mmCIF file of C-alpha atoms in Angstrom:
data_model
loop_
_atom_site.group_PDB
_atom_site.id
_atom_site.type_symbol
_atom_site.label_atom_id
_atom_site.label_comp_id
_atom_site.label_asym_id
_atom_site.label_seq_id
_atom_site.Cartn_x
_atom_site.Cartn_y
_atom_site.Cartn_z
ATOM 1 C CA THR A 1363 48.425 -139.328 -147.948
ATOM 2 C CA GLY A 1364 46.652 -136.585 -150.307
ATOM 3 C CA ASP A 1365 45.483 -134.849 -147.376
ATOM 4 C CA TYR A 1366 49.010 -134.842 -145.753
ATOM 5 C CA SER A 1367 50.165 -133.195 -149.076
ATOM 6 C CA PHE A 1368 47.681 -130.778 -149.149
ATOM 7 C CA HIS A 1369 48.390 -129.594 -145.574
ATOM 8 C CA GLU A 1370 51.889 -129.473 -145.922
ATOM 9 C CA SER A 1371 51.980 -127.458 -149.034
ATOM 10 C CA SER A 1372 49.455 -125.266 -147.677
ATOM 11 C CA HIS A 1373 51.650 -124.693 -144.543
ATOM 12 C CA ARG A 1374 54.421 -123.853 -146.834
ATOM 13 C CA LEU A 1375 52.356 -121.376 -148.390
ATOM 14 C CA LEU A 1376 51.361 -119.770 -144.962
ATOM 15 C CA LEU A 1377 54.747 -119.186 -143.827
ATOM 16 C CA LEU A 1378 56.183 -118.066 -147.087
ATOM 17 C CA ASN A 1379 53.357 -115.506 -146.905
ATOM 18 C CA PHE A 1380 54.298 -114.583 -143.125
ATOM 19 C CA GLN A 1381 57.946 -114.006 -144.312
ATOM 20 C CA HIS A 1382 57.237 -112.107 -147.416
ATOM 21 C CA VAL A 1383 55.247 -109.502 -145.272
ATOM 22 C CA VAL A 1384 57.797 -109.117 -142.622
ATOM 23 C CA GLU A 1385 60.686 -108.919 -145.140
ATOM 24 C CA THR A 1386 58.423 -106.279 -147.283
ATOM 25 C CA ALA A 1387 58.172 -104.177 -144.012
ATOM 26 C CA LYS A 1388 61.582 -104.201 -143.236
ATOM 27 C CA PHE A 1389 62.463 -102.907 -146.746
ATOM 28 C CA VAL A 1390 60.111 -99.733 -146.029
ATOM 29 C CA PRO A 1391 62.564 -96.942 -144.371
ATOM 30 C CA GLU A 1392 59.594 -95.094 -143.029
ATOM 31 C CA ILE A 1393 58.892 -98.232 -140.592
ATOM 32 C CA LYS A 1394 60.882 -97.599 -137.533
ATOM 33 C CA GLU A 1395 59.942 -101.004 -135.662
ATOM 34 C CA ILE A 1396 58.430 -104.280 -136.504
ATOM 35 C CA ILE A 1397 56.038 -106.098 -133.963
ATOM 36 C CA VAL A 1398 54.988 -109.583 -134.638
ATOM 37 C CA VAL A 1399 52.567 -111.540 -132.768
ATOM 38 C CA ASP A 1400 52.676 -115.538 -132.866
ATOM 39 C CA ASP A 1401 49.230 -116.203 -131.869
ATOM 40 C CA GLY A 1402 50.136 -119.934 -130.718
ATOM 41 C CA SER A 1403 50.833 -121.038 -134.314
ATOM 42 C CA THR A 1404 51.903 -124.902 -134.829
ATOM 43 C CA ASP A 1405 53.083 -124.669 -138.463
ATOM 44 C CA GLY A 1406 56.729 -123.561 -138.150
ATOM 45 C CA THR A 1407 56.147 -119.681 -137.808
ATOM 46 C CA THR A 1408 57.600 -119.773 -134.329
ATOM 47 C CA GLU A 1409 60.894 -121.360 -135.770
ATOM 48 C CA ILE A 1410 61.187 -118.458 -138.723
ATOM 49 C CA ILE A 1411 60.055 -115.626 -136.440
ATOM 50 C CA LYS A 1412 62.772 -116.345 -134.077
ATOM 51 C CA SER A 1413 65.453 -116.531 -137.158
ATOM 52 C CA ILE A 1414 64.500 -112.922 -138.193
ATOM 53 C CA ARG A 1415 66.424 -110.154 -136.547
ATOM 54 C CA GLY A 1416 65.422 -106.467 -135.831
ATOM 55 C CA ILE A 1417 61.708 -107.195 -135.111
ATOM 56 C CA LYS A 1418 59.933 -107.205 -131.547
ATOM 57 C CA THR A 1419 57.958 -110.429 -130.778
ATOM 58 C CA ILE A 1420 55.346 -111.896 -128.455
ATOM 59 C CA PHE A 1421 54.449 -115.675 -128.276
ATOM 60 C CA HIS A 1422 50.895 -116.835 -127.377
ATOM 61 C CA GLN A 1423 50.990 -120.490 -125.694
ATOM 62 C CA LYS A 1424 47.814 -120.949 -127.618
ATOM 63 C CA ASN A 1425 45.780 -119.370 -130.339
ATOM 64 C CA LEU A 1426 43.611 -116.518 -128.716
ATOM 65 C CA GLY A 1427 42.235 -114.837 -131.728
ATOM 66 C CA LYS A 1428 43.272 -111.482 -133.976
ATOM 67 C CA GLY A 1429 42.151 -109.177 -131.426
ATOM 68 C CA ASP A 1430 43.680 -110.467 -128.661
ATOM 69 C CA ALA A 1431 47.071 -110.504 -131.027
ATOM 70 C CA LEU A 1432 46.862 -107.124 -131.438
ATOM 71 C CA ALA A 1433 45.924 -106.292 -127.854
ATOM 72 C CA SER A 1434 49.213 -107.731 -126.980
ATOM 73 C CA GLY A 1435 51.440 -106.310 -129.651
ATOM 74 C CA LEU A 1436 50.130 -102.779 -129.091
ATOM 75 C CA PRO A 1437 51.556 -102.196 -126.189
ATOM 76 C CA LEU A 1438 55.077 -103.171 -127.208
ATOM 77 C CA ARG A 1439 55.267 -100.151 -129.349
ATOM 78 C CA THR A 1440 57.548 -97.160 -129.000
ATOM 79 C CA HIS A 1441 55.788 -95.087 -131.520
ATOM 80 C CA ASN A 1442 51.988 -93.879 -131.487
ATOM 81 C CA LEU A 1443 51.271 -94.272 -135.479
ATOM 82 C CA VAL A 1444 50.898 -97.997 -135.892
ATOM 83 C CA LEU A 1445 50.754 -99.656 -139.343
ATOM 84 C CA LEU A 1446 48.487 -102.747 -139.210
ATOM 85 C CA LEU A 1447 49.258 -105.790 -141.379
ATOM 86 C CA ASP A 1448 48.046 -109.419 -141.696
ATOM 87 C CA ALA A 1449 50.401 -112.043 -142.005
ATOM 88 C CA ASP A 1450 48.736 -113.667 -145.167
ATOM 89 C CA LEU A 1451 49.067 -110.694 -147.617
ATOM 90 C CA ARG A 1452 50.756 -112.892 -150.418
ATOM 91 C CA THR A 1453 51.534 -110.254 -152.819
ATOM 92 C CA ILE A 1454 52.051 -106.962 -150.715
ATOM 93 C CA GLN A 1455 55.056 -104.773 -152.166
ATOM 94 C CA PRO A 1456 56.854 -102.126 -150.138
ATOM 95 C CA HIS A 1457 55.073 -99.227 -152.700
ATOM 96 C CA HIS A 1458 51.476 -100.579 -151.164
ATOM 97 C CA ILE A 1459 52.783 -99.633 -147.923
ATOM 98 C CA ARG A 1460 54.517 -96.291 -149.253
ATOM 99 C CA ASN A 1461 51.168 -95.418 -150.440
ATOM 100 C CA MET A 1462 49.200 -95.943 -147.473
ATOM 101 C CA ILE A 1463 51.889 -93.744 -145.424
ATOM 102 C CA HIS A 1464 52.305 -91.029 -147.927
ATOM 103 C CA ALA A 1465 48.497 -91.113 -148.416
ATOM 104 C CA PHE A 1466 48.008 -90.586 -144.294
ATOM 105 C CA ILE A 1467 50.575 -87.899 -144.034
ATOM 106 C CA GLY A 1468 48.987 -84.614 -144.438
ATOM 107 C CA SER A 1469 45.334 -85.887 -144.900
ATOM 108 C CA GLY A 1470 44.365 -84.788 -141.301
ATOM 109 C CA ALA A 1471 43.068 -88.176 -140.836
ATOM 110 C CA ASP A 1472 42.942 -90.228 -137.349
ATOM 111 C CA MET A 1473 42.850 -93.675 -139.405
ATOM 112 C CA LEU A 1474 43.810 -94.518 -142.893
ATOM 113 C CA ILE A 1475 42.099 -98.038 -144.416
ATOM 114 C CA ALA A 1476 43.764 -99.393 -147.286
ATOM 115 C CA ALA A 1477 40.534 -101.350 -148.991
ATOM 116 C CA ARG A 1478 40.750 -103.555 -151.832
ATOM 117 C CA GLU A 1479 40.138 -102.608 -155.144
ATOM 118 C CA ARG A 1480 36.413 -101.861 -155.695
ATOM 119 C CA LYS A 1481 34.321 -99.971 -153.233
ATOM 120 C CA SER A 1482 32.254 -102.090 -151.279
ATOM 121 C CA VAL A 1483 30.626 -102.224 -147.887
ATOM 122 C CA PHE A 1484 33.504 -104.147 -146.672
ATOM 123 C CA ASP A 1485 36.044 -101.436 -147.166
ATOM 124 C CA TRP A 1486 35.300 -100.928 -143.204
ATOM 125 C CA LEU A 1487 36.484 -104.420 -142.562
ATOM 126 C CA THR A 1488 39.774 -104.455 -144.063
ATOM 127 C CA GLY A 1489 42.760 -105.300 -141.986
ATOM 128 C CA GLU A 1490 45.221 -102.872 -143.559
ATOM 129 C CA ARG A 1491 45.436 -99.499 -141.644
ATOM 130 C CA ILE A 1492 47.204 -96.964 -140.149
ATOM 131 C CA VAL A 1493 46.087 -95.535 -136.789
ATOM 132 C CA ASP A 1494 47.086 -93.721 -133.969
ATOM 133 C CA ALA A 1495 47.168 -96.384 -130.965
ATOM 134 C CA ARG A 1496 46.419 -93.806 -128.324
ATOM 135 C CA ILE A 1497 43.072 -93.746 -129.816
ATOM 136 C CA ILE A 1498 42.121 -97.433 -129.327
ATOM 137 C CA GLU A 1499 44.041 -97.976 -126.304
ATOM 138 C CA PRO A 1500 40.891 -97.307 -124.312
ATOM 139 C CA TYR A 1501 39.468 -100.848 -126.008
ATOM 140 C CA LEU A 1502 42.145 -102.792 -125.672
ATOM 141 C CA GLU A 1503 40.176 -105.076 -123.315
ATOM 142 C CA VAL A 1504 37.248 -105.340 -125.405
ATOM 143 C CA MET A 1505 39.636 -106.398 -128.593
ATOM 144 C CA LYS A 1506 40.806 -109.305 -126.273
ATOM 145 C CA SER A 1507 37.197 -110.960 -126.688
ATOM 146 C CA SER A 1508 36.725 -109.703 -130.278
ATOM 147 C CA GLY A 1509 38.382 -112.229 -132.345
ATOM 148 C CA PHE A 1510 37.866 -111.404 -136.095
ATOM 149 C CA GLY A 1511 35.653 -108.667 -135.136
ATOM 150 C CA VAL A 1512 38.583 -106.626 -133.947
ATOM 151 C CA GLU A 1513 38.154 -104.071 -136.801
ATOM 152 C CA GLN A 1514 34.600 -103.353 -135.755
ATOM 153 C CA ILE A 1515 36.169 -102.212 -132.411
ATOM 154 C CA ILE A 1516 38.822 -99.749 -134.134
ATOM 155 C CA ASN A 1517 36.080 -98.618 -136.158
ATOM 156 C CA TYR A 1518 33.927 -97.831 -133.063
ATOM 157 C CA ALA A 1519 37.074 -95.787 -131.648
ATOM 158 C CA HIS A 1520 37.140 -93.710 -134.605
ATOM 159 C CA ARG A 1521 33.566 -93.253 -134.633
ATOM 160 C CA HIS A 1522 33.802 -89.356 -134.348
ATOM 161 C CA ARG A 1523 36.850 -89.204 -136.008
ATOM 162 C CA LYS A 1524 38.125 -88.584 -139.450
ATOM 163 C CA VAL A 1525 39.187 -91.786 -141.797
ATOM 164 C CA LYS A 1526 40.726 -92.036 -145.205
ATOM 165 C CA ILE A 1527 39.811 -94.889 -147.339
ATOM 166 C CA ILE A 1528 42.437 -95.531 -150.289
ATOM 167 C CA TYR A 1529 42.077 -98.468 -152.662
ATOM 168 C CA SER A 1530 45.534 -100.567 -152.743
ATOM 169 C CA HIS A 1531 45.589 -102.494 -155.950
ATOM 170 C CA GLY A 1532 47.360 -105.462 -155.890
ATOM 171 C CA ILE A 1533 47.318 -106.581 -152.370
ATOM 172 C CA GLY A 1534 46.189 -110.156 -152.126
ATOM 173 C CA HIS A 1535 45.173 -112.326 -149.046
ATOM 174 C CA THR A 1536 45.708 -115.949 -149.492
ATOM 175 C CA PHE A 1537 42.237 -117.742 -149.252
ATOM 176 C CA LYS A 1538 41.472 -120.001 -146.591
ATOM 177 C CA TYR A 1539 40.511 -122.621 -148.879
ATOM 178 C CA LEU A 1540 43.966 -122.433 -150.224
ATOM 179 C CA GLN A 1541 45.605 -123.070 -146.859
ATOM 180 C CA TYR A 1542 42.794 -125.476 -145.179
ATOM 181 C CA SER A 1543 40.532 -128.368 -146.029
ATOM 182 C CA TRP A 1544 37.385 -127.109 -147.443
ATOM 183 C CA GLY A 1545 35.530 -128.147 -144.097
ATOM 184 C CA GLU A 1546 38.050 -126.621 -142.059
ATOM 185 C CA ALA A 1547 37.983 -123.240 -144.280
ATOM 186 C CA THR A 1548 34.301 -123.205 -144.303
ATOM 187 C CA LYS A 1549 34.318 -123.244 -140.294
ATOM 188 C CA LEU A 1550 36.926 -120.728 -140.340
ATOM 189 C CA TYR A 1551 35.100 -118.298 -142.559
ATOM 190 C CA LEU A 1552 31.689 -119.016 -140.640
ATOM 191 C CA ILE A 1553 33.428 -118.116 -137.293
ATOM 192 C CA GLU A 1554 35.074 -114.994 -138.560
ATOM 193 C CA ASN A 1555 31.535 -113.594 -139.963
ATOM 194 C CA TRP A 1556 29.875 -114.522 -136.709
ATOM 195 C CA HIS A 1557 32.484 -112.555 -134.684
ATOM 196 C CA MET A 1558 31.819 -109.655 -137.327
ATOM 197 C CA ILE A 1559 27.986 -109.540 -136.905
ATOM 198 C CA LYS A 1560 28.275 -109.590 -133.077
ATOM 199 C CA PHE A 1561 30.631 -106.451 -133.049
ATOM 200 C CA PHE A 1562 28.676 -104.982 -135.692
ATOM 201 C CA ILE A 1563 25.803 -105.267 -133.553
ATOM 202 C CA TRP A 1564 27.973 -104.199 -130.328
ATOM 203 C CA ALA A 1565 29.211 -101.142 -132.130
ATOM 204 C CA HIS A 1566 25.733 -99.894 -132.818
ATOM 205 C CA THR A 1567 24.177 -100.514 -129.637
ATOM 206 C CA ASN A 1568 26.920 -99.787 -127.403
ATOM 207 C CA THR A 1569 26.347 -103.107 -125.160
ATOM 208 C CA ILE A 1570 28.689 -104.805 -123.039
ATOM 209 C CA ALA A 1571 31.104 -106.907 -126.090
ATOM 210 C CA PRO A 1572 30.416 -110.436 -126.207
ATOM 211 C CA ASN A 1573 32.757 -113.107 -125.561
ATOM 212 C CA VAL A 1574 33.550 -114.780 -128.707
ATOM 213 C CA SER A 1575 36.156 -117.332 -127.675
#
């Protein structure tokens, strides 16, 4: 019963986070369309997505990974400038998104990354960013096999371009240890780090992308 209660509450947390991210994005007038990819969810996310009006959706029958989700969603866009947001940003607010947009406009940058509150080597792995989708389109097939290494692919696509990094105070992810059991969370963190390492090596050796599925 304890395990069931833990997973039940964590699933509610995930659903609330996801809905919060979508509703926050809808509140920002500069955003002209919202594309949501349901990557084979089994926790009730699908029902919530279907209940939200004014968004574009794509549903995967099974979980394919973050890279595949992005590669599936990008072709649905009708605009080239794309804001990428993870679904578990529990404290993101409209002003965070507006700060990103305003920092990008007029900067002359080809990509903007909204990193965490303090400078670190992990800034380049942050998922929240603004990109011109045309720059990463040639790498969509590689992205499909990248899993949590997709940011490395996007960084590679911008290796000869101008990138601006800002620090967004107060954007918070929900830690996996609050979403899953300790064993499941540890496994997911190990997989995530392995994907990042694989594609870090790929980005610095320009070899054929490894299959991480």
